Amino acid sequence: MTRHYLDTFTIFRGTIIAEGWCENFNPVLYYDGRRVKISTCEVLRPDLVPTFGEKAARWGFRLSAAMPEYGIAHEKLMLRLNRRTAITAPADAFRPADAQFAAMRDTFRDEVARRGGSLVEIGSRARSGVTYRDWFPAGIRYVGIDITAGDNVDIVADAHHLTDVLRERFDFAFSMAVFEHLLMPWKVALELNAVLNDGALGLIVSHGAWPLHEEPWDFWRYSKDAWRGIFNRHTGFEVVAAEYEHAAAIVPRFASGGPLRGIDGSGTFLMSGCLIRKVGPALVRWDGRAGDVYDLGYSHG
């Protein structure tokens, strides 16, 4: 049986780049059924020797293909590694499952399903028709909050001032790709604390790295360790878990030397999230109004 693996499969500005290893490597790349010209080189892989023997040290490869257009449809790609092995949509076949992030997410969803009760979502609007309401049982009390009216929004409000509009307390909180757009996320943590029951769980997901978007309301990026600066005993929380999802690389448009040399070989992650629990009332206050220091009149569709 052929032995092979893709370590990376990247599409960058119309160029396909793949790295991995394969026994009897003899590659052919197709796009939408048409053969694509490729360049390859051998990459020594001494890490394979203990498992597969001395010959495996020369199984490593790097492959690239320059395409005439951007916007490559990944599902139209097929990579034949040798006569026996062909892979359609190669990145999906080998992409890491981000198991720890998935476990954190599933723990939260399972707890919502098991315990029931009420859940508040910060940033619930169905942008491009996408919502996360179906992540949770239909029988729970769900309240969707967003700065802008729209589908899946129950209350229009600024997350920095939840207590202006919410009079009830919730058992769960959820937010997906919103905290990067919050001018003062520590203030939101304090407000969230005030509208959650003791022991309430929250799943907060934002970006570790991501292109600038929805400016001028794009303020923050979070390492998984940064969450403890927002959700801690001062704000009345504990971080139960914090994980990354979607490994990535940052590539300068002009790859000069100095500190930019080799930066593409360093890793980052597109998504960062945390599972939090309310442990008690906040020990600090932040009474300033976020809108007093910045225009928060979000206007993106």
mmCIF file of C-alpha atoms in Angstrom:
data_model
loop_
_atom_site.group_PDB
_atom_site.id
_atom_site.type_symbol
_atom_site.label_atom_id
_atom_site.label_comp_id
_atom_site.label_asym_id
_atom_site.label_seq_id
_atom_site.Cartn_x
_atom_site.Cartn_y
_atom_site.Cartn_z
ATOM 1 C CA MET A 1 0.000 0.000 0.000
ATOM 2 C CA THR A 2 1.269 3.485 -0.881
ATOM 3 C CA ARG A 3 2.364 5.587 2.049
ATOM 4 C CA HIS A 4 1.868 9.336 1.866
ATOM 5 C CA TYR A 5 0.799 12.482 3.705
ATOM 6 C CA LEU A 6 0.241 16.184 3.021
ATOM 7 C CA ASP A 7 1.662 18.415 5.746
ATOM 8 C CA THR A 8 0.322 21.589 4.129
ATOM 9 C CA PHE A 9 -1.799 22.491 1.133
ATOM 10 C CA THR A 10 -2.013 26.248 0.618
ATOM 11 C CA ILE A 11 -3.508 28.510 -2.022
ATOM 12 C CA PHE A 12 -1.855 31.934 -1.963
ATOM 13 C CA ARG A 13 -2.603 34.654 -4.517
ATOM 14 C CA GLY A 14 -3.175 32.218 -7.349
ATOM 15 C CA THR A 15 -0.324 29.890 -6.423
ATOM 16 C CA ILE A 16 -0.811 26.398 -5.038
ATOM 17 C CA ILE A 17 1.850 25.209 -2.598
ATOM 18 C CA ALA A 18 1.913 21.721 -1.111
ATOM 19 C CA GLU A 19 4.400 20.020 1.189
ATOM 20 C CA GLY A 20 4.436 16.464 2.408
ATOM 21 C CA TRP A 21 5.879 13.056 1.761
ATOM 22 C CA CYS A 22 5.069 10.122 -0.471
ATOM 23 C CA GLU A 23 6.547 6.793 -1.438
ATOM 24 C CA ASN A 24 7.132 6.541 -5.202
ATOM 25 C CA PHE A 25 6.294 10.219 -5.650
ATOM 26 C CA ASN A 26 5.289 11.033 -9.256
ATOM 27 C CA PRO A 27 2.815 13.916 -9.053
ATOM 28 C CA VAL A 28 0.208 15.257 -11.452
ATOM 29 C CA LEU A 29 -2.120 18.159 -10.584
ATOM 30 C CA TYR A 30 -5.486 18.755 -12.251
ATOM 31 C CA TYR A 31 -7.801 21.755 -12.040
ATOM 32 C CA ASP A 32 -11.353 21.326 -13.289
ATOM 33 C CA GLY A 33 -10.171 18.271 -15.201
ATOM 34 C CA ARG A 34 -7.253 20.048 -16.898
ATOM 35 C CA ARG A 35 -3.648 19.185 -16.161
ATOM 36 C CA VAL A 36 -1.682 21.997 -14.498
ATOM 37 C CA LYS A 37 2.043 22.625 -14.891
ATOM 38 C CA ILE A 38 3.858 22.067 -11.587
ATOM 39 C CA SER A 39 7.316 22.490 -10.095
ATOM 40 C CA THR A 40 8.642 20.105 -7.462
ATOM 41 C CA CYS A 41 11.728 19.578 -5.372
ATOM 42 C CA GLU A 42 12.891 16.902 -2.981
ATOM 43 C CA VAL A 43 12.885 17.710 0.735
ATOM 44 C CA LEU A 44 14.869 15.457 3.058
ATOM 45 C CA ARG A 45 12.707 13.859 5.769
ATOM 46 C CA PRO A 46 14.907 12.125 8.354
ATOM 47 C CA ASP A 47 11.891 12.081 10.672
ATOM 48 C CA LEU A 48 10.378 9.296 8.540
ATOM 49 C CA VAL A 49 13.370 6.966 8.874
ATOM 50 C CA PRO A 50 12.536 5.446 12.298
ATOM 51 C CA THR A 51 9.131 4.340 11.001
ATOM 52 C CA PHE A 52 9.728 3.528 7.331
ATOM 53 C CA GLY A 53 13.476 2.931 7.006
ATOM 54 C CA GLU A 54 16.396 4.723 5.356
ATOM 55 C CA LYS A 55 14.769 5.107 1.932
ATOM 56 C CA ALA A 56 11.992 7.201 3.435
ATOM 57 C CA ALA A 57 14.440 10.035 4.094
ATOM 58 C CA ARG A 58 13.984 10.996 0.433
ATOM 59 C CA TRP A 59 10.197 10.815 0.315
ATOM 60 C CA GLY A 60 9.710 14.474 1.216
ATOM 61 C CA PHE A 61 8.589 16.969 -1.406
ATOM 62 C CA ARG A 62 7.556 20.542 -2.030
ATOM 63 C CA LEU A 63 5.229 21.272 -4.946
ATOM 64 C CA SER A 64 3.980 24.524 -6.470
ATOM 65 C CA ALA A 65 1.756 25.575 -9.348
ATOM 66 C CA ALA A 66 1.104 29.122 -10.559
ATOM 67 C CA MET A 67 -2.458 29.591 -11.793
ATOM 68 C CA PRO A 68 -3.562 32.394 -14.148
ATOM 69 C CA GLU A 69 -6.329 33.604 -11.837
ATOM 70 C CA TYR A 70 -7.114 34.165 -8.172
ATOM 71 C CA GLY A 71 -10.184 32.651 -6.581
ATOM 72 C CA ILE A 72 -9.190 29.037 -7.164
ATOM 73 C CA ALA A 73 -12.085 26.683 -6.427
ATOM 74 C CA HIS A 74 -10.527 24.145 -4.092
ATOM 75 C CA GLU A 75 -13.118 21.483 -4.834
ATOM 76 C CA LYS A 76 -11.997 21.463 -8.496
ATOM 77 C CA LEU A 77 -8.449 20.411 -7.610
ATOM 78 C CA MET A 78 -7.211 16.845 -7.834
ATOM 79 C CA LEU A 79 -3.655 15.853 -6.899
ATOM 80 C CA ARG A 80 -2.289 12.544 -8.086
ATOM 81 C CA LEU A 81 0.721 11.669 -5.936
ATOM 82 C CA ASN A 82 1.617 8.575 -7.947
ATOM 83 C CA ARG A 83 -0.085 5.997 -10.136
ATOM 84 C CA ARG A 84 -2.056 4.564 -7.226
ATOM 85 C CA THR A 85 -3.043 7.598 -5.201
ATOM 86 C CA ALA A 86 -5.301 10.457 -6.339
ATOM 87 C CA ILE A 87 -6.801 12.988 -3.924
ATOM 88 C CA THR A 88 -9.718 15.286 -4.734
ATOM 89 C CA ALA A 89 -9.928 18.540 -2.738
ATOM 90 C CA PRO A 90 -6.546 17.768 -1.120
ATOM 91 C CA ALA A 91 -6.709 20.253 1.766
ATOM 92 C CA ASP A 92 -9.919 18.708 3.090
ATOM 93 C CA ALA A 93 -8.382 15.235 3.021
ATOM 94 C CA PHE A 94 -5.513 16.119 5.358
ATOM 95 C CA ARG A 95 -6.557 19.262 7.208
ATOM 96 C CA PRO A 96 -6.037 18.914 10.970
ATOM 97 C CA ALA A 97 -9.288 18.436 12.838
ATOM 98 C CA ASP A 98 -8.348 21.022 15.496
ATOM 99 C CA ALA A 99 -9.524 18.424 17.980
ATOM 100 C CA GLN A 100 -8.942 20.466 21.131
ATOM 101 C CA PHE A 101 -10.900 23.425 19.802
ATOM 102 C CA ALA A 102 -13.688 21.113 18.660
ATOM 103 C CA ALA A 103 -13.794 19.448 22.083
ATOM 104 C CA MET A 104 -14.125 22.849 23.779
ATOM 105 C CA ARG A 105 -16.928 23.856 21.425
ATOM 106 C CA ASP A 106 -18.725 20.540 21.830
ATOM 107 C CA THR A 107 -18.430 20.690 25.622
ATOM 108 C CA PHE A 108 -20.294 23.989 25.579
ATOM 109 C CA ARG A 109 -22.975 22.766 23.193
ATOM 110 C CA ASP A 110 -23.434 19.559 25.171
ATOM 111 C CA GLU A 111 -23.865 21.514 28.402
ATOM 112 C CA VAL A 112 -26.486 23.751 26.814
ATOM 113 C CA ALA A 113 -28.355 20.670 25.594
ATOM 114 C CA ARG A 114 -28.047 18.878 28.938
ATOM 115 C CA ARG A 115 -28.915 21.732 31.275
ATOM 116 C CA GLY A 116 -31.290 23.770 29.146
ATOM 117 C CA GLY A 117 -32.267 27.184 30.426
ATOM 118 C CA SER A 118 -31.477 30.458 28.679
ATOM 119 C CA LEU A 119 -28.734 31.681 26.352
ATOM 120 C CA VAL A 120 -27.741 35.146 25.184
ATOM 121 C CA GLU A 121 -25.772 35.533 21.960
ATOM 122 C CA ILE A 122 -23.712 38.679 21.425
ATOM 123 C CA GLY A 123 -23.581 39.542 17.741
ATOM 124 C CA SER A 124 -26.420 37.321 16.565
ATOM 125 C CA ARG A 125 -27.372 39.018 13.290
ATOM 126 C CA ALA A 126 -27.600 36.711 10.276
ATOM 127 C CA ARG A 127 -24.928 38.298 8.111
ATOM 128 C CA SER A 128 -24.919 36.631 4.676
ATOM 129 C CA GLY A 129 -27.713 34.425 5.979
ATOM 130 C CA VAL A 130 -25.459 32.697 8.534
ATOM 131 C CA THR A 131 -26.542 32.141 12.136
ATOM 132 C CA TYR A 132 -25.505 29.752 14.893
ATOM 133 C CA ARG A 133 -28.972 29.374 16.382
ATOM 134 C CA ASP A 134 -29.176 25.757 15.207
ATOM 135 C CA TRP A 135 -26.122 24.891 17.310
ATOM 136 C CA PHE A 136 -28.453 24.880 20.301
ATOM 137 C CA PRO A 137 -31.706 23.074 21.163
ATOM 138 C CA ALA A 138 -34.926 24.670 19.982
ATOM 139 C CA GLY A 139 -36.371 24.400 23.488
ATOM 140 C CA ILE A 140 -33.986 26.782 25.244
ATOM 141 C CA ARG A 141 -34.773 30.446 25.742
ATOM 142 C CA TYR A 142 -32.556 32.195 23.213
ATOM 143 C CA VAL A 143 -32.002 35.957 23.038
ATOM 144 C CA GLY A 144 -29.960 37.353 20.160
ATOM 145 C CA ILE A 145 -28.349 40.767 20.611
ATOM 146 C CA ASP A 146 -26.674 42.845 17.921
ATOM 147 C CA ILE A 147 -25.632 46.450 17.374
ATOM 148 C CA THR A 148 -27.697 46.432 14.148
ATOM 149 C CA ALA A 149 -31.236 45.212 13.508
ATOM 150 C CA GLY A 150 -31.685 42.206 11.228
ATOM 151 C CA ASP A 151 -32.622 38.559 10.993
ATOM 152 C CA ASN A 152 -32.020 36.595 14.212
ATOM 153 C CA VAL A 153 -31.780 39.790 16.297
ATOM 154 C CA ASP A 154 -34.169 40.033 19.244
ATOM 155 C CA ILE A 155 -32.704 43.136 20.868
ATOM 156 C CA VAL A 156 -30.684 45.917 19.244
ATOM 157 C CA ALA A 157 -28.057 46.990 21.763
ATOM 158 C CA ASP A 158 -24.401 47.829 22.279
ATOM 159 C CA ALA A 159 -22.649 44.919 24.000
ATOM 160 C CA HIS A 160 -20.666 47.438 26.053
ATOM 161 C CA HIS A 161 -23.900 48.316 27.857
ATOM 162 C CA LEU A 162 -25.969 45.135 28.104
ATOM 163 C CA THR A 163 -27.427 46.170 31.444
ATOM 164 C CA ASP A 164 -29.163 49.095 29.737
ATOM 165 C CA VAL A 165 -31.526 46.664 28.006
ATOM 166 C CA LEU A 166 -31.400 43.294 29.782
ATOM 167 C CA ARG A 167 -33.327 42.727 32.990
ATOM 168 C CA GLU A 168 -33.107 38.934 33.169
ATOM 169 C CA ARG A 169 -30.153 36.661 33.867
ATOM 170 C CA PHE A 170 -28.947 33.917 31.583
ATOM 171 C CA ASP A 171 -27.425 30.467 32.019
ATOM 172 C CA PHE A 172 -25.212 30.633 28.924
ATOM 173 C CA ALA A 173 -23.495 33.202 26.719
ATOM 174 C CA PHE A 174 -22.175 32.781 23.201
ATOM 175 C CA SER A 175 -20.337 34.990 20.729
ATOM 176 C CA MET A 176 -18.780 34.153 17.360
ATOM 177 C CA ALA A 177 -16.330 36.500 15.588
ATOM 178 C CA VAL A 178 -17.545 39.611 17.411
ATOM 179 C CA PHE A 179 -15.000 40.393 20.136
ATOM 180 C CA GLU A 180 -12.508 41.746 17.594
ATOM 181 C CA HIS A 181 -15.083 44.459 16.866
ATOM 182 C CA LEU A 182 -15.600 45.504 20.496
ATOM 183 C CA LEU A 183 -13.722 48.677 21.380
ATOM 184 C CA MET A 184 -13.491 47.786 25.087
ATOM 185 C CA PRO A 185 -13.875 44.010 25.497
ATOM 186 C CA TRP A 186 -13.116 44.210 29.231
ATOM 187 C CA LYS A 187 -16.186 46.407 29.624
ATOM 188 C CA VAL A 188 -18.256 43.818 27.760
ATOM 189 C CA ALA A 189 -16.963 41.157 30.159
ATOM 190 C CA LEU A 190 -18.195 43.222 33.108
ATOM 191 C CA GLU A 191 -21.591 43.733 31.482
ATOM 192 C CA LEU A 192 -21.821 40.054 30.619
ATOM 193 C CA ASN A 193 -21.064 39.151 34.214
ATOM 194 C CA ALA A 194 -23.992 41.284 35.343
ATOM 195 C CA VAL A 195 -26.504 39.457 33.125
ATOM 196 C CA LEU A 196 -25.350 35.878 33.821
ATOM 197 C CA ASN A 197 -26.277 33.553 36.652
ATOM 198 C CA ASP A 198 -23.527 32.253 38.915
ATOM 199 C CA GLY A 199 -22.004 29.173 37.309
ATOM 200 C CA ALA A 200 -23.111 30.237 33.827
ATOM 201 C CA LEU A 201 -20.940 29.045 30.950
ATOM 202 C CA GLY A 202 -19.874 31.035 27.910
ATOM 203 C CA LEU A 203 -18.180 30.237 24.614
ATOM 204 C CA ILE A 204 -16.407 33.237 23.120
ATOM 205 C CA VAL A 205 -14.695 32.872 19.725
ATOM 206 C CA SER A 206 -12.806 35.544 17.814
ATOM 207 C CA HIS A 207 -9.703 35.805 15.639
ATOM 208 C CA GLY A 208 -6.098 35.066 16.449
ATOM 209 C CA ALA A 209 -5.098 36.438 13.050
ATOM 210 C CA TRP A 210 -7.338 37.716 10.266
ATOM 211 C CA PRO A 211 -7.245 40.358 7.539
ATOM 212 C CA LEU A 212 -8.567 43.759 8.494
ATOM 213 C CA HIS A 213 -12.314 43.784 7.931
ATOM 214 C CA GLU A 214 -15.387 45.872 8.642
ATOM 215 C CA GLU A 215 -13.211 48.883 9.371
ATOM 216 C CA PRO A 216 -13.167 51.222 11.214
ATOM 217 C CA TRP A 217 -14.701 48.816 13.740
ATOM 218 C CA ASP A 218 -11.929 46.229 13.714
ATOM 219 C CA PHE A 219 -9.959 46.613 16.946
ATOM 220 C CA TRP A 220 -8.440 43.404 18.333
ATOM 221 C CA ARG A 221 -6.833 40.015 17.716
ATOM 222 C CA TYR A 222 -6.507 37.438 20.515
ATOM 223 C CA SER A 223 -3.979 34.786 21.374
ATOM 224 C CA LYS A 224 -5.527 31.995 23.395
ATOM 225 C CA ASP A 225 -3.684 33.327 26.434
ATOM 226 C CA ALA A 226 -5.126 36.821 25.991
ATOM 227 C CA TRP A 227 -8.566 35.666 27.120
ATOM 228 C CA ARG A 228 -7.350 35.473 30.699
ATOM 229 C CA GLY A 229 -6.773 39.211 30.604
ATOM 230 C CA ILE A 230 -10.474 39.720 29.949
ATOM 231 C CA PHE A 231 -12.157 36.849 31.779
ATOM 232 C CA ASN A 232 -10.614 36.508 35.246
ATOM 233 C CA ARG A 233 -11.496 36.864 38.924
ATOM 234 C CA HIS A 234 -11.466 40.662 38.613
ATOM 235 C CA THR A 235 -14.260 40.500 36.034
ATOM 236 C CA GLY A 236 -15.947 37.591 37.835
ATOM 237 C CA PHE A 237 -14.956 34.707 35.563
ATOM 238 C CA GLU A 238 -12.598 31.814 35.148
ATOM 239 C CA VAL A 239 -11.281 30.476 31.852
ATOM 240 C CA VAL A 240 -12.078 26.767 31.737
ATOM 241 C CA ALA A 241 -10.323 26.204 28.399
ATOM 242 C CA ALA A 242 -8.770 28.264 25.617
ATOM 243 C CA GLU A 243 -7.839 26.857 22.213
ATOM 244 C CA TYR A 244 -6.932 27.700 18.625
ATOM 245 C CA GLU A 245 -8.440 26.662 15.301
ATOM 246 C CA HIS A 246 -7.261 26.867 11.667
ATOM 247 C CA ALA A 247 -3.462 26.961 11.610
ATOM 248 C CA ALA A 248 -2.116 29.615 9.245
ATOM 249 C CA ALA A 249 0.922 31.640 8.222
ATOM 250 C CA ILE A 250 1.479 35.365 7.762
ATOM 251 C CA VAL A 251 3.233 36.278 4.518
ATOM 252 C CA PRO A 252 4.499 39.785 3.651
ATOM 253 C CA ARG A 253 3.674 41.016 0.159
ATOM 254 C CA PHE A 254 7.315 42.011 -0.293
ATOM 255 C CA ALA A 255 9.551 39.377 1.274
ATOM 256 C CA SER A 256 12.561 41.480 2.198
ATOM 257 C CA GLY A 257 15.227 40.451 4.696
ATOM 258 C CA GLY A 258 15.734 41.500 8.282
ATOM 259 C CA PRO A 259 12.871 40.649 10.635
ATOM 260 C CA LEU A 260 10.665 39.618 7.689
ATOM 261 C CA ARG A 261 13.004 36.868 6.579
ATOM 262 C CA GLY A 262 11.457 33.485 7.259
ATOM 263 C CA ILE A 263 8.305 34.929 8.809
ATOM 264 C CA ASP A 264 6.194 32.679 6.581
ATOM 265 C CA GLY A 265 7.646 29.675 8.405
ATOM 266 C CA SER A 266 6.285 30.824 11.749
ATOM 267 C CA GLY A 267 2.802 29.790 12.690
ATOM 268 C CA THR A 268 -0.341 31.547 13.763
ATOM 269 C CA PHE A 269 -4.033 30.646 13.971
ATOM 270 C CA LEU A 270 -7.058 32.238 12.379
ATOM 271 C CA MET A 271 -9.442 31.494 15.232
ATOM 272 C CA SER A 272 -9.043 31.731 18.997
ATOM 273 C CA GLY A 273 -11.664 30.948 21.591
ATOM 274 C CA CYS A 274 -12.337 30.290 25.233
ATOM 275 C CA LEU A 275 -14.826 28.475 27.430
ATOM 276 C CA ILE A 276 -15.591 30.605 30.484
ATOM 277 C CA ARG A 277 -17.546 30.222 33.710
ATOM 278 C CA LYS A 278 -18.980 32.945 35.908
ATOM 279 C CA VAL A 279 -17.579 32.467 39.417
ATOM 280 C CA GLY A 280 -19.130 35.471 41.126
ATOM 281 C CA PRO A 281 -19.734 39.195 40.831
ATOM 282 C CA ALA A 282 -17.090 41.409 39.266
ATOM 283 C CA LEU A 283 -14.593 42.961 41.677
ATOM 284 C CA VAL A 284 -13.922 46.026 39.506
ATOM 285 C CA ARG A 285 -15.952 48.666 37.660
ATOM 286 C CA TRP A 286 -15.654 50.522 34.387
ATOM 287 C CA ASP A 287 -18.346 53.164 34.200
ATOM 288 C CA GLY A 288 -17.213 54.993 31.057
ATOM 289 C CA ARG A 289 -19.463 54.921 28.006
ATOM 290 C CA ALA A 290 -17.671 53.380 25.034
ATOM 291 C CA GLY A 291 -19.521 55.633 22.624
ATOM 292 C CA ASP A 292 -18.092 58.727 24.311
ATOM 293 C CA VAL A 293 -14.617 58.062 22.915
ATOM 294 C CA TYR A 294 -15.344 56.454 19.533
ATOM 295 C CA ASP A 295 -18.114 56.345 16.956
ATOM 296 C CA LEU A 296 -19.675 52.913 17.391
ATOM 297 C CA GLY A 297 -22.331 53.487 14.731
ATOM 298 C CA TYR A 298 -21.609 50.203 12.979
ATOM 299 C CA SER A 299 -22.883 50.414 9.418
ATOM 300 C CA HIS A 300 -21.683 47.317 7.555
ATOM 301 C CA GLY A 301 -24.375 45.124 6.041
#
